[in-house]
CSV table of C-alpha atoms and ligand atoms in Angstrom, one decimal:
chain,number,residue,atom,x,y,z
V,1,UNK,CA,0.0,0.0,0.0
V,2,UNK,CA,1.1,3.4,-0.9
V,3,UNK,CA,2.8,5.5,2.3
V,4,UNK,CA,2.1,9.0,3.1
V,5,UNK,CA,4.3,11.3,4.1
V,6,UNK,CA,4.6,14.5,5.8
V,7,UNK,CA,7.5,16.7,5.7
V,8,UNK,CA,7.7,20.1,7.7
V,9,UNK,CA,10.5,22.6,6.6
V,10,UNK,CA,9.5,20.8,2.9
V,11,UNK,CA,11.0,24.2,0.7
V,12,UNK,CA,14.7,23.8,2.1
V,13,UNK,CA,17.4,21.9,1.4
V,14,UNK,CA,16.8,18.3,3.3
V,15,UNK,CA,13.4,18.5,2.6
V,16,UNK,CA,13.5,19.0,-0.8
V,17,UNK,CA,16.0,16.1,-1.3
V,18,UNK,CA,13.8,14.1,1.3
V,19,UNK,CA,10.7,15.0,-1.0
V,20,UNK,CA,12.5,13.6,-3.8
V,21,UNK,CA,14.0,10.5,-2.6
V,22,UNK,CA,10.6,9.5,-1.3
V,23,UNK,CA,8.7,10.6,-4.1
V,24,UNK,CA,11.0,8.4,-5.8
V,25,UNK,CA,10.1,5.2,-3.1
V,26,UNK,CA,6.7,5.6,-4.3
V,27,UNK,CA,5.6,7.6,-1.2
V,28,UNK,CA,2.4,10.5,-1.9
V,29,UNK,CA,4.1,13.7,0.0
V,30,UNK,CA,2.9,16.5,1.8
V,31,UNK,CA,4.8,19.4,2.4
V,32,UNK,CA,4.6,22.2,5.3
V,33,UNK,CA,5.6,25.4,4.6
V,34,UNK,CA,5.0,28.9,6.4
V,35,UNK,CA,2.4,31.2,5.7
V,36,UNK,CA,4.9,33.9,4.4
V,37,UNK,CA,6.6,31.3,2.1
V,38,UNK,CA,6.5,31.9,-1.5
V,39,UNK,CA,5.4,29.0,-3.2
V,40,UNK,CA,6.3,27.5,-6.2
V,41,UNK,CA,9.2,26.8,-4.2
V,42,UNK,CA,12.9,27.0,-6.4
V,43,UNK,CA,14.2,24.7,-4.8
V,44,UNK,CA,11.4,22.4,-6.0
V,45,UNK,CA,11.7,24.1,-9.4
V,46,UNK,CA,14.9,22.5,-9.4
V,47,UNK,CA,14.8,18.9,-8.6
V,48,UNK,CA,11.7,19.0,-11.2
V,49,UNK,CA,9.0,17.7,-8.2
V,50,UNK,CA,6.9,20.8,-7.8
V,51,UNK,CA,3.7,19.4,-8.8
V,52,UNK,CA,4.5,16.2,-7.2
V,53,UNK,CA,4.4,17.5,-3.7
V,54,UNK,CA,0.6,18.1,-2.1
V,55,UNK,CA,1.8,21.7,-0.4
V,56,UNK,CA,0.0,22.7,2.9
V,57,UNK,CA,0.6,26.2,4.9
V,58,UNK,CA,0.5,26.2,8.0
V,59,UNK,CA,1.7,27.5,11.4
V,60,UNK,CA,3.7,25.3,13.6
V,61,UNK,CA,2.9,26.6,16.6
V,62,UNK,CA,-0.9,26.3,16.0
V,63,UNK,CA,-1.5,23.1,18.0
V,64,UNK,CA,-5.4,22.3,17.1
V,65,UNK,CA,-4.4,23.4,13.3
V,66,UNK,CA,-1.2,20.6,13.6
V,67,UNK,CA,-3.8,18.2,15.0
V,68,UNK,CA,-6.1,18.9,12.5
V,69,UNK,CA,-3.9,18.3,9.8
V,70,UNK,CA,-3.1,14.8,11.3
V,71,UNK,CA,-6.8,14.3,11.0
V,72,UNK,CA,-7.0,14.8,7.6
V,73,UNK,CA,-4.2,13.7,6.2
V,74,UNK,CA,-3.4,10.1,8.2
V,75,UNK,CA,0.5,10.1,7.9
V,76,UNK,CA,2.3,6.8,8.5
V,77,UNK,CA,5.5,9.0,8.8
V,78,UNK,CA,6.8,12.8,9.9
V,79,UNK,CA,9.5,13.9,9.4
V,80,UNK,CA,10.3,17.2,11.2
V,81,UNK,CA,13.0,19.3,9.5
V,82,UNK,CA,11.5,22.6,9.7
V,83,UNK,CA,13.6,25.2,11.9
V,84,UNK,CA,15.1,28.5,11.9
V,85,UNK,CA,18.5,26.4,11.3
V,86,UNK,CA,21.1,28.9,11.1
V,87,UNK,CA,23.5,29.7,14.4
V,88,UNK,CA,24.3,32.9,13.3
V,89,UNK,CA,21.3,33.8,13.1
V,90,UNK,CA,20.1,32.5,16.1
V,91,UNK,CA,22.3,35.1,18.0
V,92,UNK,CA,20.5,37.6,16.6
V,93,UNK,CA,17.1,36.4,16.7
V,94,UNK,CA,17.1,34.3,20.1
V,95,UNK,CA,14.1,34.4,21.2
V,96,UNK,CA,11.9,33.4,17.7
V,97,UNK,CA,14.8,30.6,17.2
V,98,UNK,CA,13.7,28.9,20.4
V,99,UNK,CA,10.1,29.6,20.2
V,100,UNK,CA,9.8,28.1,16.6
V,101,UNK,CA,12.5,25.6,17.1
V,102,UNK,CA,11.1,23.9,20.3
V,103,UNK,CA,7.1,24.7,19.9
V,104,UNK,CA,7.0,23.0,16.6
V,105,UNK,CA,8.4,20.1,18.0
V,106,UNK,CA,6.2,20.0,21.0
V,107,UNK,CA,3.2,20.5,19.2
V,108,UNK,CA,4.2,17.6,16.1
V,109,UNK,CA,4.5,14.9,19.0
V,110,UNK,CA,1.4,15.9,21.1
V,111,UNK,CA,-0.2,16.0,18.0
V,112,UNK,CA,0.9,12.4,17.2
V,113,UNK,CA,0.4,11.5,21.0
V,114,UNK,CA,-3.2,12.7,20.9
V,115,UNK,CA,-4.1,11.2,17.2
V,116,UNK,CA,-2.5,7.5,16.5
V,117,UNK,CA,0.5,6.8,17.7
V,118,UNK,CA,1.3,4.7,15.2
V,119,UNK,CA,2.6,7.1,13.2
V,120,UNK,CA,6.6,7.4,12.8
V,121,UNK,CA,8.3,10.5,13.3
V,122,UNK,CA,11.7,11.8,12.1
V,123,UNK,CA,13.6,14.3,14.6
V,124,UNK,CA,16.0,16.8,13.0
V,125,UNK,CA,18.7,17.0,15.9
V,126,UNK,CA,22.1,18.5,15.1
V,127,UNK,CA,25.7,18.4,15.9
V,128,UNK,CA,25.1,21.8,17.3
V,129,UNK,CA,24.4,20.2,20.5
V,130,UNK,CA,27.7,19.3,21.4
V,131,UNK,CA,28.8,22.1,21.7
V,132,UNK,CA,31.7,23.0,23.8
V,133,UNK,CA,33.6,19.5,23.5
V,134,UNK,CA,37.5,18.6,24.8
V,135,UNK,CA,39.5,16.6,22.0
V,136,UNK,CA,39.7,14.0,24.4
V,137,UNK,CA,35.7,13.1,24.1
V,138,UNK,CA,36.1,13.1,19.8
V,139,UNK,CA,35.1,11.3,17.9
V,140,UNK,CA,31.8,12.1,19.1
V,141,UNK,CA,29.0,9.3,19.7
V,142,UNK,CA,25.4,9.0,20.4
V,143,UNK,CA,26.0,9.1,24.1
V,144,UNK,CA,28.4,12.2,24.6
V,145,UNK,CA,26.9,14.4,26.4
V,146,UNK,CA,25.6,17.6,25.2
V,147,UNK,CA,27.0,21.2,26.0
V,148,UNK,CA,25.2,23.8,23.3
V,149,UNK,CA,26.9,27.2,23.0
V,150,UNK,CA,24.5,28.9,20.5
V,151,UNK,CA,20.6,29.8,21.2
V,152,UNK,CA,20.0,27.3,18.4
V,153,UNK,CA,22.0,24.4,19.3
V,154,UNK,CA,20.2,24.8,22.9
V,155,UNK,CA,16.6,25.0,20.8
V,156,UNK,CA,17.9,21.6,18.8
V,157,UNK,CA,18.9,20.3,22.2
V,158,UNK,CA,15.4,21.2,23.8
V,159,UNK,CA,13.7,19.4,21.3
V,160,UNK,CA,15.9,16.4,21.5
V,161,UNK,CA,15.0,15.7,24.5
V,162,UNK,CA,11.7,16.7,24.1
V,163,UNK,CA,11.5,13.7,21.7
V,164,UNK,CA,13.5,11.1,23.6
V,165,UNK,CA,10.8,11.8,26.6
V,166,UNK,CA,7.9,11.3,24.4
V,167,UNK,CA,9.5,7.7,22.9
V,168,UNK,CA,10.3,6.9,26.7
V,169,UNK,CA,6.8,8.0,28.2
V,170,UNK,CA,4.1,6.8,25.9
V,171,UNK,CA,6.3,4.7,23.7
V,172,UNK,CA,6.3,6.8,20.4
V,173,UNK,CA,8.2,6.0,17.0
V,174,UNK,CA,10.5,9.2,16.9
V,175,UNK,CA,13.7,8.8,15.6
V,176,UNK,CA,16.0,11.4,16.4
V,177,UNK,CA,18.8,11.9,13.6
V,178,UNK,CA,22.2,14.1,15.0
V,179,UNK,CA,23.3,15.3,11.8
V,180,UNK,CA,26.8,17.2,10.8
V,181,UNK,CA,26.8,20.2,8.6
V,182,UNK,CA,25.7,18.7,5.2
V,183,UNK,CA,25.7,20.4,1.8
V,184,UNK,CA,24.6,20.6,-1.1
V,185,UNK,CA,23.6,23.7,-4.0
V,186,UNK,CA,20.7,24.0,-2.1
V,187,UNK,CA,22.4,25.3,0.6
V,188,UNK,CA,21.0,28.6,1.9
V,189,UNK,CA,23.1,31.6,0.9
V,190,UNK,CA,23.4,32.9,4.7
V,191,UNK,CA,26.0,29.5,5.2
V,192,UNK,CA,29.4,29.5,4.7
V,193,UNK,CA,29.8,27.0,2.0
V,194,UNK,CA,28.0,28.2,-0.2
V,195,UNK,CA,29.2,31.7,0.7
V,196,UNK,CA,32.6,30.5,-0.2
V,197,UNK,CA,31.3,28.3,-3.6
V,198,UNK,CA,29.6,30.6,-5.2
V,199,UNK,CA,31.6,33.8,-4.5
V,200,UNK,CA,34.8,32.0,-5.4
V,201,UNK,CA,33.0,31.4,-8.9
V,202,UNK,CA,32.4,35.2,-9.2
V,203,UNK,CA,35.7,35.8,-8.6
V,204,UNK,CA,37.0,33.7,-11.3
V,205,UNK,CA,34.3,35.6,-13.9
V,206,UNK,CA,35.9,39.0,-12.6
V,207,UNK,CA,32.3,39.6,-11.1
V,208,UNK,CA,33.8,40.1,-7.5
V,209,UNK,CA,37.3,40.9,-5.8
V,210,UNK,CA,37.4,39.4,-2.3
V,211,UNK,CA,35.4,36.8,-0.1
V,212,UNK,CA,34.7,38.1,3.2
V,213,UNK,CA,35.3,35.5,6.3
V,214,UNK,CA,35.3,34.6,9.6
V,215,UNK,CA,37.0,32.1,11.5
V,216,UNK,CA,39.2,30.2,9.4
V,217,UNK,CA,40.7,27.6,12.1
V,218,UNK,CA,37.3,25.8,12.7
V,219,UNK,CA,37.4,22.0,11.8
V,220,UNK,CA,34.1,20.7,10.9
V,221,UNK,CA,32.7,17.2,9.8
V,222,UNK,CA,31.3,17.9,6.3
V,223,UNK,CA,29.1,15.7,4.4
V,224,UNK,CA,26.7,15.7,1.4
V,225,UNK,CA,22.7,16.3,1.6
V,226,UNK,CA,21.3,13.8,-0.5
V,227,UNK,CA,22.7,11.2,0.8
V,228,UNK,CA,22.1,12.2,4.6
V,229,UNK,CA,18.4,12.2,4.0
V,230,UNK,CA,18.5,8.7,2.7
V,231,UNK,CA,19.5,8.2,6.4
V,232,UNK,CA,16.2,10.3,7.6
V,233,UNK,CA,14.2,7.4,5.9
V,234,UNK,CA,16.3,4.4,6.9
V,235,UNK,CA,15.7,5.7,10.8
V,236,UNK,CA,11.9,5.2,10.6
V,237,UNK,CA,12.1,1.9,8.1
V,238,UNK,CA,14.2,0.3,11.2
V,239,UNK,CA,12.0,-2.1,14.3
V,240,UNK,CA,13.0,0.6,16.9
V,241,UNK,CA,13.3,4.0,17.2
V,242,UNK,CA,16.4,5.6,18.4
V,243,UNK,CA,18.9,8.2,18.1
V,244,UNK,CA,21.9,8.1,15.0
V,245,UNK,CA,24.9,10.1,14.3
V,246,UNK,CA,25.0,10.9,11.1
V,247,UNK,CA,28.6,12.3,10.0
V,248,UNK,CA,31.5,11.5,7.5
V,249,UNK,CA,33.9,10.5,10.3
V,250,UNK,CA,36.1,13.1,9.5
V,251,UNK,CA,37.1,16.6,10.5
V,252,UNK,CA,38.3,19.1,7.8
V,253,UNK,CA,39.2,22.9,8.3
V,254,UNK,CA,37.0,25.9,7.1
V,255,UNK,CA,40.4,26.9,5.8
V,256,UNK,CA,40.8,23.7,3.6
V,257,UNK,CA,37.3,24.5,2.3
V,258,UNK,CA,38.5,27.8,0.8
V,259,UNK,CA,42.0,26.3,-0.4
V,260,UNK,CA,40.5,23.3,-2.4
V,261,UNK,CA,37.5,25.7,-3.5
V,262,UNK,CA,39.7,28.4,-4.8
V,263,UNK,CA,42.7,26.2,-6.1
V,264,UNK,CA,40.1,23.4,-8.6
V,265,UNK,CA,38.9,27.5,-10.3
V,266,UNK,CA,42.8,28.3,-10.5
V,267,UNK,CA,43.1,31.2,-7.7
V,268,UNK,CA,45.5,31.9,-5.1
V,269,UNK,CA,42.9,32.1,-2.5
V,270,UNK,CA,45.3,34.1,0.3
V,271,UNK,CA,45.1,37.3,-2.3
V,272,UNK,CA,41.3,36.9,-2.0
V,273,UNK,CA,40.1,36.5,1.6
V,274,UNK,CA,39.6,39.3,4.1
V,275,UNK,CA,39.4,38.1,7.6
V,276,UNK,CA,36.0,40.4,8.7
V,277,UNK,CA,36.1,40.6,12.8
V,278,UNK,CA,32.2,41.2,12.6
V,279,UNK,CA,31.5,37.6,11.5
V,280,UNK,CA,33.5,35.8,14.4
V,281,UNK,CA,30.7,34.5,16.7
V,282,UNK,CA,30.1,34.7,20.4
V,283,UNK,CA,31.5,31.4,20.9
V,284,UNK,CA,32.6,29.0,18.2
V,285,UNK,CA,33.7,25.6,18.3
V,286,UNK,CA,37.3,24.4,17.7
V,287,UNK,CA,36.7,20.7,15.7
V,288,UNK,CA,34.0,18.5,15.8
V,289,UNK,CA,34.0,15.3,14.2
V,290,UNK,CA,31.4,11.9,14.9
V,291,UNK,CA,31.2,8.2,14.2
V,292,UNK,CA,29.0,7.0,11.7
V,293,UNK,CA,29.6,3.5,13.4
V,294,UNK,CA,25.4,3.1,14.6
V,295,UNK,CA,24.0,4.3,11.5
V,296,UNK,CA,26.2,2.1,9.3
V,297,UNK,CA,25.8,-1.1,11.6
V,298,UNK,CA,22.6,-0.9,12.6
V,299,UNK,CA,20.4,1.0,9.6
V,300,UNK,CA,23.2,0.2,6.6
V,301,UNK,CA,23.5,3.3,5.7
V,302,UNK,CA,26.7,4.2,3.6
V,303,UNK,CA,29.1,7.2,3.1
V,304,UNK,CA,31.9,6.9,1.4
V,305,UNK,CA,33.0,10.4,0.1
V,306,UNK,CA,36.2,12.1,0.7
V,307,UNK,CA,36.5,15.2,1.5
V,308,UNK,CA,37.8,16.8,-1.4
V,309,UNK,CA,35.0,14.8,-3.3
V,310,UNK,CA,32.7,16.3,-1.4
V,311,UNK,CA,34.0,19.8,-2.1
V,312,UNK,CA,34.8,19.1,-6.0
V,313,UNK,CA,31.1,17.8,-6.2
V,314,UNK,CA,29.6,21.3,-4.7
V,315,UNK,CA,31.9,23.6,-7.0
V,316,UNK,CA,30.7,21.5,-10.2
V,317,UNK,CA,27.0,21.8,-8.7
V,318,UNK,CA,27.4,25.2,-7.8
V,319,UNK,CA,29.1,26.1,-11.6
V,320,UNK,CA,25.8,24.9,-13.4
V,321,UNK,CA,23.7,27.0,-11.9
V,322,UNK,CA,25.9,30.7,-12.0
L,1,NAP,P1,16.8,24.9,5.7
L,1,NAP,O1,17.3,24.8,4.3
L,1,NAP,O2,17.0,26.2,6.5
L,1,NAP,O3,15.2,24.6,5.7
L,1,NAP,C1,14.5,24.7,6.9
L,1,NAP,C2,13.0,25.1,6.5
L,1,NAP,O4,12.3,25.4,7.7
L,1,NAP,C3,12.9,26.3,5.7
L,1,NAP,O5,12.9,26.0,4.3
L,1,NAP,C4,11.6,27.0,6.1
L,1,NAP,O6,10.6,26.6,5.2
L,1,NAP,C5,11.3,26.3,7.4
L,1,NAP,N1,11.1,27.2,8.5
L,1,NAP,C6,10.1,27.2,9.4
L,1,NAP,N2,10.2,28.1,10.3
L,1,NAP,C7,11.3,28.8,10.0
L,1,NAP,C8,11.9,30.0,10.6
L,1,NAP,N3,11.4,30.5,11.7
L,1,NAP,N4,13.0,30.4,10.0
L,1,NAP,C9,13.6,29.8,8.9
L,1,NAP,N5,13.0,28.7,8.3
L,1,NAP,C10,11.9,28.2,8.9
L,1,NAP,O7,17.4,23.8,6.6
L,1,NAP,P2,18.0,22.4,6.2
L,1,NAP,O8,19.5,22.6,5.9
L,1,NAP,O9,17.2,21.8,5.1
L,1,NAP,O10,17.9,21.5,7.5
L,1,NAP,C11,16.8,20.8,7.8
L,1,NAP,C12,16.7,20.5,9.3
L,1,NAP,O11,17.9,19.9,9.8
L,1,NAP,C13,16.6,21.8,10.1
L,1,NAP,O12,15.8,21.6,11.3
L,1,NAP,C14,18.1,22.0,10.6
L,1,NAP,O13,18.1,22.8,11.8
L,1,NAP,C15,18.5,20.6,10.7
L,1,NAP,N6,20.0,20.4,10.6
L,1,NAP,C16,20.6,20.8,9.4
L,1,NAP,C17,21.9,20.5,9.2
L,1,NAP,C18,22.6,21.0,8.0
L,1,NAP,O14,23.9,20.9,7.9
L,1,NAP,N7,21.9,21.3,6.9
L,1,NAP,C19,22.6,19.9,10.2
L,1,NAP,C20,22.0,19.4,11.4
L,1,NAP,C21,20.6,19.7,11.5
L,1,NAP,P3,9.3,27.6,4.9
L,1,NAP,O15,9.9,29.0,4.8
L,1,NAP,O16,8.8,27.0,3.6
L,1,NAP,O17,8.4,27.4,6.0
């Protein structure tokens, strides 16, 4: 029998992927945007499965209207991925990042709690929630404990936990996935990587001089969109819920980014970057890097890129489309 999926947060880059790998399983998909959204969505315009997506606005934090939905629609599976999701931002915006964040969350599972609780749901978690980590607890695993240091890693956290309590108190499917920064040219333009991508391209059309950065001695566990979400799907196809690292294994430098970026156009990148004091952040994290030991053992999911396949891959992606 044909599944039914609902995906919140369907216009950005997991959930557009997400949309499309389970479009492709066979799955009928409806997507949750915001009210202020404009829709056709680009992103969807893109991977060519606009009018394959059943679109729904609605507001998060609406509890009867998430209920409602539930109602109507009779998912077997959620998968939660909407979320103000950049830390940057979230210094600047504190207080919507953990209202949003956590209240979606909240109202998704008591939605699911108070409907059928049959139905599976996906938890976006993040790395984030590590947060301030000594060297001697990397690589990270499922059970390290958490320490954000950004309003949005400590709204990620929030509804982490939020969803372990609700598996452990009345025995819900939710499946929380820890994912590392993953990429992809869908990428929002307010992120770094494709900050550095697509400006670097400008630079080697003569359409821009510098690249403005930050923090250039962070090391980061980089991986590849489309096929993190495949892990999303795997999570609630598995007997159990639980919670999965998902990560390359790896830690690479920002700086590295920038040198392999710059180097496959031909540039010298050290005559292009300015260091901008204005977009160090509060706190920043030194390296972080996890085990993708769980997820490969336990759901079979696979990563095998590099690194510099990873980053050769976004500059070709990010070419055909400037
Ligand atoms: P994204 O591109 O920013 O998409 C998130 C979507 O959430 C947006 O398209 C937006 O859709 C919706 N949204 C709802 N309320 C929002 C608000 N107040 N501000 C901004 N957007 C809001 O994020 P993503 O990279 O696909 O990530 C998916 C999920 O995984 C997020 O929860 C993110 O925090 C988490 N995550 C991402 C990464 C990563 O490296 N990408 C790593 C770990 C965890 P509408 O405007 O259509 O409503």
């Amino acid at each position: 029998m044909q599944k039914t999926a609902i995906i919140t947060g369907v216009t950005g880059q997991d959930g557009s992927y997400l949309s499309k790998l389970l479009l492709n399983k066979g799955y009928k998909v409806i997507g949750i945007t915001r009210e202020s959204s404009t829709i056709p969505c680009l992103n969807h315009q893109f991977l060519k499965i606009e009018e394959k997506i059943d679109i729904r606005k609605l507001d998060l934090l609406k509890l009867n209207d998430v209920i409602s939905l539930l109602e109507e629609i009779k998912p077997d599976e959620v998968y939660n991925l909407a979320a103000q999701s950049s830390v940057g931002l979230s210094f600047d915006e504190p207080i919507m990042t953990l209202e949003f964040n956590i209240f979606s969350t909240i109202n998704l599972l008591e939605a699911i709690r108070k409907t059928n609780k049959d139905i599976r749901m996906y938890q976006a978690s993040s790395s984030e929630m590590f947060g301030q980590i000594s060297e001697e607890k990397l690589p990270l695993k499922e059970s390290t404990i958490f320490h954000p240091v950004s309003p949005y890693a400590i709204s990620k956290a929030s509804s982490h936990w939020t969803a372990v309590n609700y598996r452990e108190s009345y025995g819900l499917f939710v499946s929380c996935g820890i994912l590392f920064n993953h990429e992809s040219v869908l990428r929002r333009s307010n992120f770094v990587s494709k900050k550095i991508l697509s400006t670097a391209i400008k630079i080697s059309k003569g359409e821009a001089d510098h690249i403005n950065l930050g923090n250039l001695d962070v090391f980061r566990d980089w991986g590849y969109a489309p096929d993190y979400v495949e892990a999303m799907w795997l999570m609630l196809q598995h007997n159990s819920p639980d919670d999965f690292l998902i990560c390359s294994g790896e830690a690479n430098s920002l700086k590295d980014f920038v040198h392999i970026t710059f180097e496959s156009l031909g540039l010298d990148p050290e005559e292009f970057i300015r260091i901008d004091q204005s977009l160090l952040r509060p706190v920043d994290l030194k390296i972080i890097y996890g085990t993708n030991h769980k997820a490969r053992e336990v759901l079979g999911w696979e990563y095998d890129r590099s690194f510099k396949e990873l980053v050769d891959k976004l500059l070709e992606e990010e070419k055909s489309i400037s």
